Amino acid sequence: MTSRAQHSALANAIRSLAMDGVEKAKSGHPGLPMGAADVATVLFTRFLKFDPAAPNWPDRDRFVLSAGHGSMLLYALLYLTGVEGVTLDELKRFRQLGSATPGHPEYGHTPGVETTTGPLGQGIATAVGMALGERLMAAEFGGDLVDHHTYVLASDGDLMEGVSQEAIALAGHLRLSRLIVLFDDNGISIDGPLSLSDSVDQVKRFEAAGWRAERVDGHDPDAIAAAIERARASDRPSMIACKTIIGYGAPKRAGTSKAHGEALGAEELAGAKAALGLPAEPFALPEGVLEAWRQAATRSRGEREGWAKRLGAMDAGARAEFERRVAGRPPAGLDEAIDALKARLAAEPQTIATRKASEVALETITVAMPELVLGSADLTPSNNTKTKNLAVVGPGEFAGRYIHYGIREHGMAAAMNGLALHGGVVPAGATFMVFTDYCRPAIRLAALMGVRVVYVMTHDSIGLGEDGPTHQPVEHLAALRAIPNLNVFRPADPVETAECWQLALAAERTPGLLALTRQNLVPVRTSHSKANLCAQGAYELAPAEGGKAKVSLFASGSEVEIAMAARQILASRGVAARVVSVPCMELFAAQPASVRAAVIGDAPVKVAVEAGIRMGWDWIVGADGGFVGMSGFGASAPYKELYAHFGITAEAVAEQATSRL
Amino acid sequence: MTSRAQHSALANAIRSLAMDGVEKAKSGHPGLPMGAADVATVLFTRFLKFDPAAPNWPDRDRFVLSAGHGSMLLYALLYLTGVEGVTLDELKRFRQLGSATPGHPEYGHTPGVETTTGPLGQGIATAVGMALGERLMAAEFGGDLVDHHTYVLASDGDLMEGVSQEAIALAGHLRLSRLIVLFDDNGISIDGPLSLSDSVDQVKRFEAAGWRAERVDGHDPDAIAAAIERARASDRPSMIACKTIIGYGAPKRAGTSKAHGEALGAEELAGAKAALGLPAEPFALPEGVLEAWRQAATRSRGEREGWAKRLGAMDAGARAEFERRVAGRPPAGLDEAIDALKARLAAEPQTIATRKASEVALETITVAMPELVLGSADLTPSNNTKTKNLAVVGPGEFAGRYIHYGIREHGMAAAMNGLALHGGVVPAGATFMVFTDYCRPAIRLAALMGVRVVYVMTHDSIGLGEDGPTHQPVEHLAALRAIPNLNVFRPADPVETAECWQLALAAERTPGLLALTRQNLVPVRTSHSKANLCAQGAYELAPAEGGKAKVSLFASGSEVEIAMAARQILASRGVAARVVSVPCMELFAAQPASVRAAVIGDAPVKVAVEAGIRMGWDWIVGADGGFVGMSGFGASAPYKELYAHFGITAEAVAEQATSRL
């Protein structure tokens, strides 16, 4: 067989499995796998450093199928290369409950899937984080251990999404030259020809963002290979626009939007198989093709063995640190350092904002945890994320731990997913709390994938003050608590802030979000507790005095001091009240019923106070319980006036309580 | 005075007021107004078609301050030109509670403010919608009545945000040649020099998106004017990168990030005033400058009078229609048409998806309401938004009512804000419900501004099926219900869908979101009611039979049929149960307490069923009430299997009810 014929046989195997998988499921997307099979075959057989026997080998090249709807392309590749767990039977169970082959690729579910994709733009933006992670780790551990590329297969849709443009600009700025995007330039979208909605010159737009970019015939394997060679030689990230035909091989649907998102149907499928020289029988491949794929997939075995030898030859301490970092285990001294910090904070209480308290905590944590990589979406002086010991990451300069993400909240959040997925680093990035709305699709993916990303969200209420309602979160605590598998922390003072940081960093499978104030708060934790009280999610901060509690007051963050003041007012009126701090509802909800009941208590009156909407508090205070907070958007004014204007005061809390007695 | 000296005097008046306003508030952003004062002065004194005596004149040019943090620029301009309500006293109350001059410009709050800005990227993306609205109206009513430009002042931050790139690509594609973006190219961001985070060639990137783009000296009034002339002559949208010095005039802070977001302080302010030849006294202007501004602002009076004459000379019917459209009044026949449709739908019940029911409703509504402009973010065949009578809007072709927004959910939502703000059209745009996350910042702005935008969000639960958890909304109903002033509709069948469309279109100051199913539903409204039952937000769909209700079942959308089936199961067990349909929680919450109590009822057991999370239901069923729904992310499988797998079944609802009896 000529090399060209060999290539076609390998590529057509992908097409065949993709068509059959979608046909059997009667659901899915055959168009992309058929169109991009040549590009993927060139990448996997000639370039990708990937050993199917060890799909998680740390120094592997990453491959991100940003166009996640073309999942059968990836599943076919994982099966053809021989990744354990992705069997032919699983391909036959495409899109069925519990299969290894869900509709879109899911990280942590299918071996060899580097990130969950499907929501367009996320894959390419996540890949930017992976490519950055590689450079950060290489700067720290050297090219003997960390020396790989990140490849992305992206669609028109990926490039139309704003998040991708944010990430592309960041990658171009930082000169992430090991990032190579293969753009499946098929000119077709769901609504029809791309010309219905788009006229962008993609090559020029990438160049404007500092990338190397070129166009090739996406069905010419040698042209694709030559372009990838040029990309690998560039000192810039590269985009290769591969002109392809969607649904390549399908007699009637090829090149049309009909090929995109539904099974071909028996007749079209038969026609495609005949045109491509494939056996008609479902899931059958021409003789020798599977073996040829498996053989091709042994390409990187030697590289992996060489890498393992280099790792083995390392100094034991350095090796242990590398392995700890890659495994994602927290450093030995972290908890002790935080304990010592807590003791100091309790002994020397400070009236500071929790964003400042976070900075104080980070001064300790960044020393104790070298893998923590911080950054901000251009609000560094407001988010208090840049501690003194952090060097800045810049264009081609990766010996640093602080990233100026630019005014790109969504790109930052997606890149942080990539940093976490790459491994070896733990990303924490910051913006104003209200702009969690901009990050939300990437936050959701972090939660769905279960990766450790920390969001530092400051200016978390009307306490932001004069910037007004566009910048004041009102519904955001509720909306974030709604996301499954996301821990939303809202600490009340420096000690709680340190505890919440500790919890966020310890949760290896759950992203954490810290909601922090702009304004100063009176400290409430002034005696040291070695136990992390926030770990329970909610705890009694102040017991009732002078008898059994008639009132339980619940609050988070900046409103805890209001609840404490209300307790004093109530005491002065002879009403015994206790205060429960609720720094993390998710952790509280996960407690045993007995713990929850004990914390909630049996006082006849329950009132919650939080400078946000009520939604999400009823399970604690009851649907008939009291609530002091917001019921609409905020306003522009100094924050103390706003608290008074919106009635979020100790007096109002006390009134709500007494009116219910 | 030379024309150049005159220009400087006018521009320095802006600088002076901006410095003083921020200084008095001890809060705000002097840097942009000082840097962009020359650009704004050229625009307002030589180009902008704007009559301060009639700031809402329909054929005015729109000016959008996308960099909303520079609000003092806009407030100064509105005061200097003489817009009623923006007085010197109000400038002195900058950022104070209840003033006309909040921290960021707020639409509906301050006369002359065209849109609320502050969250970066939104202004420019909204302006794309305004420019599109102008072309749509011009295509319909002619250039005699509709013939204006949309100008945007945008910052680096605006252009770094992904949403702006989506909108820019859309504007370039559609060739919105009357859109002119003045980019305040000051090279400074909050973290420091822009070079910390960005290397984009903005001119080249705009050109790649089909724009005309050039660079000018942003402090040379004649160069700015010449560039605007060229932009107005172009057949493409134009971007003019105006190289400016942030904080122009401030002796130490000019050109640095220190000028951006805080008061200058007494010394720096005094130095700036001296350098600019301004009186030291706060809020004082050199003699004659206010008069010169007021004189300059009379420029467009004649144009407005000419326009009013042309309007007056029109055929009475056409004029009435134009005025109705601009006033935003619904057409006379709309309600009757929907009534007739409802009668037909009740008489001929169809088992169809509510996305299909929405299409059926739109076949009627698009005929009855010519101002309704539909579109989709490249999911037209799935969202069912393109009815047969809608022509497509294309590059330079505006005689249509259907917009292929491309895979740009956020850009679509922001552009829809602009269409609504422009007036004369009512925008409704579609994507999958899960991608409301992508649109969220723009949806929030629509709610904050109180504009009539309709979101058609299909595939609203695990009922989406095989595409899996990345595409299945779980927390989205709760997260959207959390947004103040947004009506979230989830109709259960074709009649409810028609009713919800009617309510969404009638709410002139509240955006509406329709959550619609992919899967077919059994119709539940099979007898005609002329009253819009959904208007109450929740209503008893099926009463208890065989005695007083022991169980009340509450459901929305696709789960109403499950509640109805559970009622039957309970009846077979001798348990009288009623079913309440809850198509819109916000409208229900707005009912008088007596109505709410009557609908919720006094059955001892309450159970809600919705294929989303529980959050938001407790106020109806109580914190101890039953709930059948989701508690985590979905999965990839045929939808009926998913409903069984996650236990969202009539049997499970009946079990929850009986276990509580």
JSON list of N, CA, C and O in Angstrom, two decimals, chain A residues 95 104 120 161-162 166 173 189 191 198-199 201 208 378 380 404 408-409 438 444 467 475, chain B residues 95 104 120 161-162 166 173 189 191 198-199 201 208 378 380 404 408-409 438 444 467 475:
[
{"chain": "A", "resi": 95, "resn": "ARG", "atom": "N", "xyz": [-23.99, 7.13, 23.01]},
{"chain": "A", "resi": 95, "resn": "ARG", "atom": "CA", "xyz": [-25.11, 7.96, 23.49]},
{"chain": "A", "resi": 95, "resn": "ARG", "atom": "C", "xyz": [-26.15, 7.18, 24.29]},
{"chain": "A", "resi": 95, "resn": "ARG", "atom": "O", "xyz": [-27.30, 7.63, 24.40]},
{"chain": "A", "resi": 104, "resn": "HIS", "atom": "N", "xyz": [-21.38, 13.93, 24.11]},
{"chain": "A", "resi": 104, "resn": "HIS", "atom": "CA", "xyz": [-20.22, 14.79, 24.02]},
{"chain": "A", "resi": 104, "resn": "HIS", "atom": "C", "xyz": [-19.13, 14.22, 24.92]},
{"chain": "A", "resi": 104, "resn": "HIS", "atom": "O", "xyz": [-19.43, 13.57, 25.92]},
{"chain": "A", "resi": 120, "resn": "LEU", "atom": "N", "xyz": [-19.67, 25.29, 22.76]},
{"chain": "A", "resi": 120, "resn": "LEU", "atom": "CA", "xyz": [-18.63, 25.70, 21.81]},
{"chain": "A", "resi": 120, "resn": "LEU", "atom": "C", "xyz": [-17.76, 26.81, 22.37]},
{"chain": "A", "resi": 120, "resn": "LEU", "atom": "O", "xyz": [-18.19, 27.64, 23.15]},
{"chain": "A", "resi": 161, "resn": "GLU", "atom": "N", "xyz": [-17.60, 31.90, 18.93]},
{"chain": "A", "resi": 161, "resn": "GLU", "atom": "CA", "xyz": [-17.88, 32.18, 20.33]},
{"chain": "A", "resi": 161, "resn": "GLU", "atom": "C", "xyz": [-16.87, 33.18, 20.88]},
{"chain": "A", "resi": 161, "resn": "GLU", "atom": "O", "xyz": [-15.66, 33.04, 20.69]},
{"chain": "A", "resi": 162, "resn": "GLY", "atom": "N", "xyz": [-17.36, 34.12, 21.65]},
{"chain": "A", "resi": 162, "resn": "GLY", "atom": "CA", "xyz": [-16.48, 35.13, 22.23]},
{"chain": "A", "resi": 162, "resn": "GLY", "atom": "C", "xyz": [-15.40, 34.59, 23.12]},
{"chain": "A", "resi": 162, "resn": "GLY", "atom": "O", "xyz": [-14.27, 35.09, 23.13]},
{"chain": "A", "resi": 166, "resn": "GLU", "atom": "N", "xyz": [-11.28, 35.57, 23.37]},
{"chain": "A", "resi": 166, "resn": "GLU", "atom": "CA", "xyz": [-10.54, 36.00, 24.57]},
{"chain": "A", "resi": 166, "resn": "GLU", "atom": "C", "xyz": [-9.31, 35.12, 24.77]},
{"chain": "A", "resi": 166, "resn": "GLU", "atom": "O", "xyz": [-8.20, 35.61, 25.02]},
{"chain": "A", "resi": 173, "resn": "HIS", "atom": "N", "xyz": [-0.74, 36.69, 23.03]},
{"chain": "A", "resi": 173, "resn": "HIS", "atom": "CA", "xyz": [0.05, 37.60, 23.87]},
{"chain": "A", "resi": 173, "resn": "HIS", "atom": "C", "xyz": [1.18, 36.85, 24.59]},
{"chain": "A", "resi": 173, "resn": "HIS", "atom": "O", "xyz": [2.32, 37.30, 24.61]},
{"chain": "A", "resi": 189, "resn": "SER", "atom": "N", "xyz": [-22.67, 25.56, 8.85]},
{"chain": "A", "resi": 189, "resn": "SER", "atom": "CA", "xyz": [-23.18, 25.55, 10.22]},
{"chain": "A", "resi": 189, "resn": "SER", "atom": "C", "xyz": [-24.58, 24.95, 10.19]},
{"chain": "A", "resi": 189, "resn": "SER", "atom": "O", "xyz": [-25.09, 24.56, 9.14]},
{"chain": "A", "resi": 191, "resn": "ASP", "atom": "N", "xyz": [-27.51, 26.20, 10.56]},
{"chain": "A", "resi": 191, "resn": "ASP", "atom": "CA", "xyz": [-28.53, 26.93, 9.80]},
{"chain": "A", "resi": 191, "resn": "ASP", "atom": "C", "xyz": [-28.32, 26.84, 8.29]},
{"chain": "A", "resi": 191, "resn": "ASP", "atom": "O", "xyz": [-29.24, 27.18, 7.53]},
{"chain": "A", "resi": 198, "resn": "ASP", "atom": "N", "xyz": [-21.65, 34.59, 8.81]},
{"chain": "A", "resi": 198, "resn": "ASP", "atom": "CA", "xyz": [-20.26, 34.92, 9.12]},
{"chain": "A", "resi": 198, "resn": "ASP", "atom": "C", "xyz": [-19.47, 35.28, 7.86]},
{"chain": "A", "resi": 198, "resn": "ASP", "atom": "O", "xyz": [-19.64, 34.66, 6.81]},
{"chain": "A", "resi": 199, "resn": "SER", "atom": "N", "xyz": [-18.61, 36.29, 8.01]},
{"chain": "A", "resi": 199, "resn": "SER", "atom": "CA", "xyz": [-17.72, 36.68, 6.91]},
{"chain": "A", "resi": 199, "resn": "SER", "atom": "C", "xyz": [-16.29, 36.91, 7.41]},
{"chain": "A", "resi": 199, "resn": "SER", "atom": "O", "xyz": [-15.51, 37.57, 6.73]},
{"chain": "A", "resi": 201, "resn": "ASP", "atom": "N", "xyz": [-12.46, 36.72, 8.15]},
{"chain": "A", "resi": 201, "resn": "ASP", "atom": "CA", "xyz": [-11.22, 36.15, 7.61]},
{"chain": "A", "resi": 201, "resn": "ASP", "atom": "C", "xyz": [-10.45, 35.58, 8.81]},
{"chain": "A", "resi": 201, "resn": "ASP", "atom": "O", "xyz": [-9.76, 36.30, 9.51]},
{"chain": "A", "resi": 208, "resn": "ALA", "atom": "N", "xyz": [-3.89, 38.80, 13.68]},
{"chain": "A", "resi": 208, "resn": "ALA", "atom": "CA", "xyz": [-4.04, 40.04, 14.45]},
{"chain": "A", "resi": 208, "resn": "ALA", "atom": "C", "xyz": [-3.83, 39.81, 15.94]},
{"chain": "A", "resi": 208, "resn": "ALA", "atom": "O", "xyz": [-3.44, 40.71, 16.68]},
{"chain": "A", "resi": 378, "resn": "ASP", "atom": "N", "xyz": [-7.71, 41.66, 35.10]},
{"chain": "A", "resi": 378, "resn": "ASP", "atom": "CA", "xyz": [-7.42, 43.10, 35.13]},
{"chain": "A", "resi": 378, "resn": "ASP", "atom": "C", "xyz": [-8.08, 43.83, 36.30]},
{"chain": "A", "resi": 378, "resn": "ASP", "atom": "O", "xyz": [-8.50, 44.98, 36.15]},
{"chain": "A", "resi": 380, "resn": "THR", "atom": "N", "xyz": [-6.39, 43.38, 39.45]},
{"chain": "A", "resi": 380, "resn": "THR", "atom": "CA", "xyz": [-5.41, 42.99, 40.45]},
{"chain": "A", "resi": 380, "resn": "THR", "atom": "C", "xyz": [-5.43, 43.87, 41.70]},
{"chain": "A", "resi": 380, "resn": "THR", "atom": "O", "xyz": [-5.50, 43.35, 42.82]},
{"chain": "A", "resi": 404, "resn": "HIS", "atom": "N", "xyz": [-1.68, 38.03, 34.37]},
{"chain": "A", "resi": 404, "resn": "HIS", "atom": "CA", "xyz": [-2.57, 39.14, 34.02]},
{"chain": "A", "resi": 404, "resn": "HIS", "atom": "C", "xyz": [-3.45, 38.65, 32.87]},
{"chain": "A", "resi": 404, "resn": "HIS", "atom": "O", "xyz": [-3.04, 38.69, 31.71]},
{"chain": "A", "resi": 408, "resn": "ARG", "atom": "N", "xyz": [-10.83, 39.62, 30.43]},
{"chain": "A", "resi": 408, "resn": "ARG", "atom": "CA", "xyz": [-11.30, 38.41, 29.75]},
{"chain": "A", "resi": 408, "resn": "ARG", "atom": "C", "xyz": [-11.72, 37.41, 30.81]},
{"chain": "A", "resi": 408, "resn": "ARG", "atom": "O", "xyz": [-11.08, 36.37, 31.01]},
{"chain": "A", "resi": 409, "resn": "GLU", "atom": "N", "xyz": [-12.82, 37.70, 31.50]},
{"chain": "A", "resi": 409, "resn": "GLU", "atom": "CA", "xyz": [-13.25, 36.86, 32.60]},
{"chain": "A", "resi": 409, "resn": "GLU", "atom": "C", "xyz": [-13.55, 35.44, 32.13]},
{"chain": "A", "resi": 409, "resn": "GLU", "atom": "O", "xyz": [-13.19, 34.46, 32.78]},
{"chain": "A", "resi": 438, "resn": "TYR", "atom": "N", "xyz": [-20.18, 36.41, 33.49]},
{"chain": "A", "resi": 438, "resn": "TYR", "atom": "CA", "xyz": [-19.37, 36.25, 32.27]},
{"chain": "A", "resi": 438, "resn": "TYR", "atom": "C", "xyz": [-18.67, 34.89, 32.24]},
{"chain": "A", "resi": 438, "resn": "TYR", "atom": "O", "xyz": [-18.41, 34.37, 31.16]},
{"chain": "A", "resi": 444, "resn": "ARG", "atom": "N", "xyz": [-19.40, 26.24, 35.14]},
{"chain": "A", "resi": 444, "resn": "ARG", "atom": "CA", "xyz": [-20.24, 25.03, 35.09]},
{"chain": "A", "resi": 444, "resn": "ARG", "atom": "C", "xyz": [-19.43, 23.82, 34.63]},
{"chain": "A", "resi": 444, "resn": "ARG", "atom": "O", "xyz": [-19.56, 22.72, 35.16]},
{"chain": "A", "resi": 467, "resn": "ASP", "atom": "N", "xyz": [-20.22, 52.07, 42.41]},
{"chain": "A", "resi": 467, "resn": "ASP", "atom": "CA", "xyz": [-20.25, 51.61, 41.02]},
{"chain": "A", "resi": 467, "resn": "ASP", "atom": "C", "xyz": [-21.66, 51.24, 40.56]},
{"chain": "A", "resi": 467, "resn": "ASP", "atom": "O", "xyz": [-21.93, 51.16, 39.36]},
{"chain": "A", "resi": 475, "resn": "GLU", "atom": "N", "xyz": [-28.34, 38.56, 42.73]},
{"chain": "A", "resi": 475, "resn": "GLU", "atom": "CA", "xyz": [-28.81, 37.19, 42.54]},
{"chain": "A", "resi": 475, "resn": "GLU", "atom": "C", "xyz": [-27.66, 36.20, 42.42]},
{"chain": "A", "resi": 475, "resn": "GLU", "atom": "O", "xyz": [-27.90, 35.00, 42.26]},
{"chain": "B", "resi": 95, "resn": "ARG", "atom": "N", "xyz": [-22.68, 59.82, 41.77]},
{"chain": "B", "resi": 95, "resn": "ARG", "atom": "CA", "xyz": [-22.53, 58.57, 42.54]},
{"chain": "B", "resi": 95, "resn": "ARG", "atom": "C", "xyz": [-23.21, 58.63, 43.90]},
{"chain": "B", "resi": 95, "resn": "ARG", "atom": "O", "xyz": [-22.84, 57.86, 44.80]},
{"chain": "B", "resi": 104, "resn": "HIS", "atom": "N", "xyz": [-22.35, 54.27, 36.96]},
{"chain": "B", "resi": 104, "resn": "HIS", "atom": "CA", "xyz": [-22.33, 53.92, 35.55]},
{"chain": "B", "resi": 104, "resn": "HIS", "atom": "C", "xyz": [-23.64, 54.40, 34.91]},
{"chain": "B", "resi": 104, "resn": "HIS", "atom": "O", "xyz": [-24.65, 54.48, 35.59]},
{"chain": "B", "resi": 120, "resn": "LEU", "atom": "N", "xyz": [-18.13, 45.47, 30.78]},
{"chain": "B", "resi": 120, "resn": "LEU", "atom": "CA", "xyz": [-17.44, 45.79, 29.52]},
{"chain": "B", "resi": 120, "resn": "LEU", "atom": "C", "xyz": [-17.87, 44.87, 28.37]},
{"chain": "B", "resi": 120, "resn": "LEU", "atom": "O", "xyz": [-18.22, 43.72, 28.56]},
{"chain": "B", "resi": 161, "resn": "GLU", "atom": "N", "xyz": [-13.21, 41.84, 25.72]},
{"chain": "B", "resi": 161, "resn": "GLU", "atom": "CA", "xyz": [-14.33, 40.97, 26.07]},
{"chain": "B", "resi": 161, "resn": "GLU", "atom": "C", "xyz": [-14.83, 40.19, 24.85]},
{"chain": "B", "resi": 161, "resn": "GLU", "atom": "O", "xyz": [-15.04, 40.77, 23.78]},
{"chain": "B", "resi": 162, "resn": "GLY", "atom": "N", "xyz": [-15.10, 38.92, 25.05]},
{"chain": "B", "resi": 162, "resn": "GLY", "atom": "CA", "xyz": [-15.56, 38.07, 23.96]},
{"chain": "B", "resi": 162, "resn": "GLY", "atom": "C", "xyz": [-16.85, 38.54, 23.31]},
{"chain": "B", "resi": 162, "resn": "GLY", "atom": "O", "xyz": [-17.02, 38.44, 22.10]},
{"chain": "B", "resi": 166, "resn": "GLU", "atom": "N", "xyz": [-17.96, 38.87, 19.22]},
{"chain": "B", "resi": 166, "resn": "GLU", "atom": "CA", "xyz": [-19.13, 38.25, 18.58]},
{"chain": "B", "resi": 166, "resn": "GLU", "atom": "C", "xyz": [-19.93, 39.30, 17.83]},
{"chain": "B", "resi": 166, "resn": "GLU", "atom": "O", "xyz": [-20.33, 39.11, 16.67]},
{"chain": "B", "resi": 173, "resn": "HIS", "atom": "N", "xyz": [-20.33, 41.22, 9.17]},
{"chain": "B", "resi": 173, "resn": "HIS", "atom": "CA", "xyz": [-21.05, 40.35, 8.24]},
{"chain": "B", "resi": 173, "resn": "HIS", "atom": "C", "xyz": [-22.24, 41.07, 7.61]},
{"chain": "B", "resi": 173, "resn": "HIS", "atom": "O", "xyz": [-22.45, 41.00, 6.40]},
{"chain": "B", "resi": 189, "resn": "SER", "atom": "N", "xyz": [-4.54, 49.73, 31.20]},
{"chain": "B", "resi": 189, "resn": "SER", "atom": "CA", "xyz": [-5.65, 49.04, 31.88]},
{"chain": "B", "resi": 189, "resn": "SER", "atom": "C", "xyz": [-5.40, 49.13, 33.38]},
{"chain": "B", "resi": 189, "resn": "SER", "atom": "O", "xyz": [-4.43, 49.73, 33.83]},
{"chain": "B", "resi": 191, "resn": "ASP", "atom": "N", "xyz": [-4.53, 46.98, 35.62]},
{"chain": "B", "resi": 191, "resn": "ASP", "atom": "CA", "xyz": [-3.32, 46.34, 36.14]},
{"chain": "B", "resi": 191, "resn": "ASP", "atom": "C", "xyz": [-2.04, 47.08, 35.76]},
{"chain": "B", "resi": 191, "resn": "ASP", "atom": "O", "xyz": [-0.98, 46.82, 36.33]},
{"chain": "B", "resi": 198, "resn": "ASP", "atom": "N", "xyz": [-2.05, 42.20, 26.76]},
{"chain": "B", "resi": 198, "resn": "ASP", "atom": "CA", "xyz": [-2.63, 42.21, 25.42]},
{"chain": "B", "resi": 198, "resn": "ASP", "atom": "C", "xyz": [-1.62, 42.63, 24.37]},
{"chain": "B", "resi": 198, "resn": "ASP", "atom": "O", "xyz": [-0.81, 43.54, 24.60]},
{"chain": "B", "resi": 199, "resn": "SER", "atom": "N", "xyz": [-1.69, 41.96, 23.22]},
{"chain": "B", "resi": 199, "resn": "SER", "atom": "CA", "xyz": [-0.83, 42.31, 22.09]},
{"chain": "B", "resi": 199, "resn": "SER", "atom": "C", "xyz": [-1.61, 42.36, 20.79]},
{"chain": "B", "resi": 199, "resn": "SER", "atom": "O", "xyz": [-1.03, 42.27, 19.71]},
{"chain": "B", "resi": 201, "resn": "ASP", "atom": "N", "xyz": [-3.45, 43.40, 17.49]},
{"chain": "B", "resi": 201, "resn": "ASP", "atom": "CA", "xyz": [-3.49, 44.48, 16.50]},
{"chain": "B", "resi": 201, "resn": "ASP", "atom": "C", "xyz": [-4.97, 44.75, 16.22]},
{"chain": "B", "resi": 201, "resn": "ASP", "atom": "O", "xyz": [-5.59, 44.06, 15.42]},
{"chain": "B", "resi": 208, "resn": "ALA", "atom": "N", "xyz": [-10.29, 42.05, 9.76]},
{"chain": "B", "resi": 208, "resn": "ALA", "atom": "CA", "xyz": [-10.56, 40.62, 9.55]},
{"chain": "B", "resi": 208, "resn": "ALA", "atom": "C", "xyz": [-12.05, 40.32, 9.68]},
{"chain": "B", "resi": 208, "resn": "ALA", "atom": "O", "xyz": [-12.56, 39.37, 9.09]},
{"chain": "B", "resi": 378, "resn": "ASP", "atom": "N", "xyz": [-27.75, 30.09, 15.43]},
{"chain": "B", "resi": 378, "resn": "ASP", "atom": "CA", "xyz": [-27.44, 28.91, 14.61]},
{"chain": "B", "resi": 378, "resn": "ASP", "atom": "C", "xyz": [-28.08, 27.62, 15.11]},
{"chain": "B", "resi": 378, "resn": "ASP", "atom": "O", "xyz": [-27.50, 26.54, 15.02]},
{"chain": "B", "resi": 380, "resn": "THR", "atom": "N", "xyz": [-31.56, 27.30, 14.26]},
{"chain": "B", "resi": 380, "resn": "THR", "atom": "CA", "xyz": [-32.88, 27.55, 13.67]},
{"chain": "B", "resi": 380, "resn": "THR", "atom": "C", "xyz": [-33.73, 26.29, 13.55]},
{"chain": "B", "resi": 380, "resn": "THR", "atom": "O", "xyz": [-34.89, 26.28, 13.98]},
{"chain": "B", "resi": 404, "resn": "HIS", "atom": "N", "xyz": [-29.94, 35.35, 11.26]},
{"chain": "B", "resi": 404, "resn": "HIS", "atom": "CA", "xyz": [-29.03, 34.26, 11.59]},
{"chain": "B", "resi": 404, "resn": "HIS", "atom": "C", "xyz": [-27.88, 34.87, 12.39]},
{"chain": "B", "resi": 404, "resn": "HIS", "atom": "O", "xyz": [-26.93, 35.38, 11.83]},
{"chain": "B", "resi": 408, "resn": "ARG", "atom": "N", "xyz": [-23.25, 32.72, 18.35]},
{"chain": "B", "resi": 408, "resn": "ARG", "atom": "CA", "xyz": [-22.86, 33.90, 19.14]},
{"chain": "B", "resi": 408, "resn": "ARG", "atom": "C", "xyz": [-24.02, 34.22, 20.07]},
{"chain": "B", "resi": 408, "resn": "ARG", "atom": "O", "xyz": [-24.72, 35.22, 19.90]},
{"chain": "B", "resi": 409, "resn": "GLU", "atom": "N", "xyz": [-24.22, 33.37, 21.07]},
{"chain": "B", "resi": 409, "resn": "GLU", "atom": "CA", "xyz": [-25.37, 33.54, 21.97]},
{"chain": "B", "resi": 409, "resn": "GLU", "atom": "C", "xyz": [-25.30, 34.86, 22.71]},
{"chain": "B", "resi": 409, "resn": "GLU", "atom": "O", "xyz": [-26.30, 35.55, 22.88]},
{"chain": "B", "resi": 438, "resn": "TYR", "atom": "N", "xyz": [-24.35, 31.47, 28.56]},
{"chain": "B", "resi": 438, "resn": "TYR", "atom": "CA", "xyz": [-23.52, 32.32, 27.70]},
{"chain": "B", "resi": 438, "resn": "TYR", "atom": "C", "xyz": [-24.11, 33.74, 27.59]},
{"chain": "B", "resi": 438, "resn": "TYR", "atom": "O", "xyz": [-23.39, 34.70, 27.37]},
{"chain": "B", "resi": 444, "resn": "ARG", "atom": "N", "xyz": [-29.18, 39.90, 32.07]},
{"chain": "B", "resi": 444, "resn": "ARG", "atom": "CA", "xyz": [-29.25, 40.72, 33.30]},
{"chain": "B", "resi": 444, "resn": "ARG", "atom": "C", "xyz": [-29.42, 42.19, 32.96]},
{"chain": "B", "resi": 444, "resn": "ARG", "atom": "O", "xyz": [-30.22, 42.90, 33.58]},
{"chain": "B", "resi": 467, "resn": "ASP", "atom": "N", "xyz": [-27.63, 14.38, 23.89]},
{"chain": "B", "resi": 467, "resn": "ASP", "atom": "CA", "xyz": [-26.50, 15.32, 23.89]},
{"chain": "B", "resi": 467, "resn": "ASP", "atom": "C", "xyz": [-25.80, 15.38, 25.24]},
{"chain": "B", "resi": 467, "resn": "ASP", "atom": "O", "xyz": [-24.67, 15.85, 25.34]},
{"chain": "B", "resi": 475, "resn": "GLU", "atom": "N", "xyz": [-29.73, 23.50, 36.57]},
{"chain": "B", "resi": 475, "resn": "GLU", "atom": "CA", "xyz": [-29.83, 24.63, 37.51]},
{"chain": "B", "resi": 475, "resn": "GLU", "atom": "C", "xyz": [-30.35, 25.89, 36.84]},
{"chain": "B", "resi": 475, "resn": "GLU", "atom": "O", "xyz": [-30.51, 26.91, 37.51]}
]
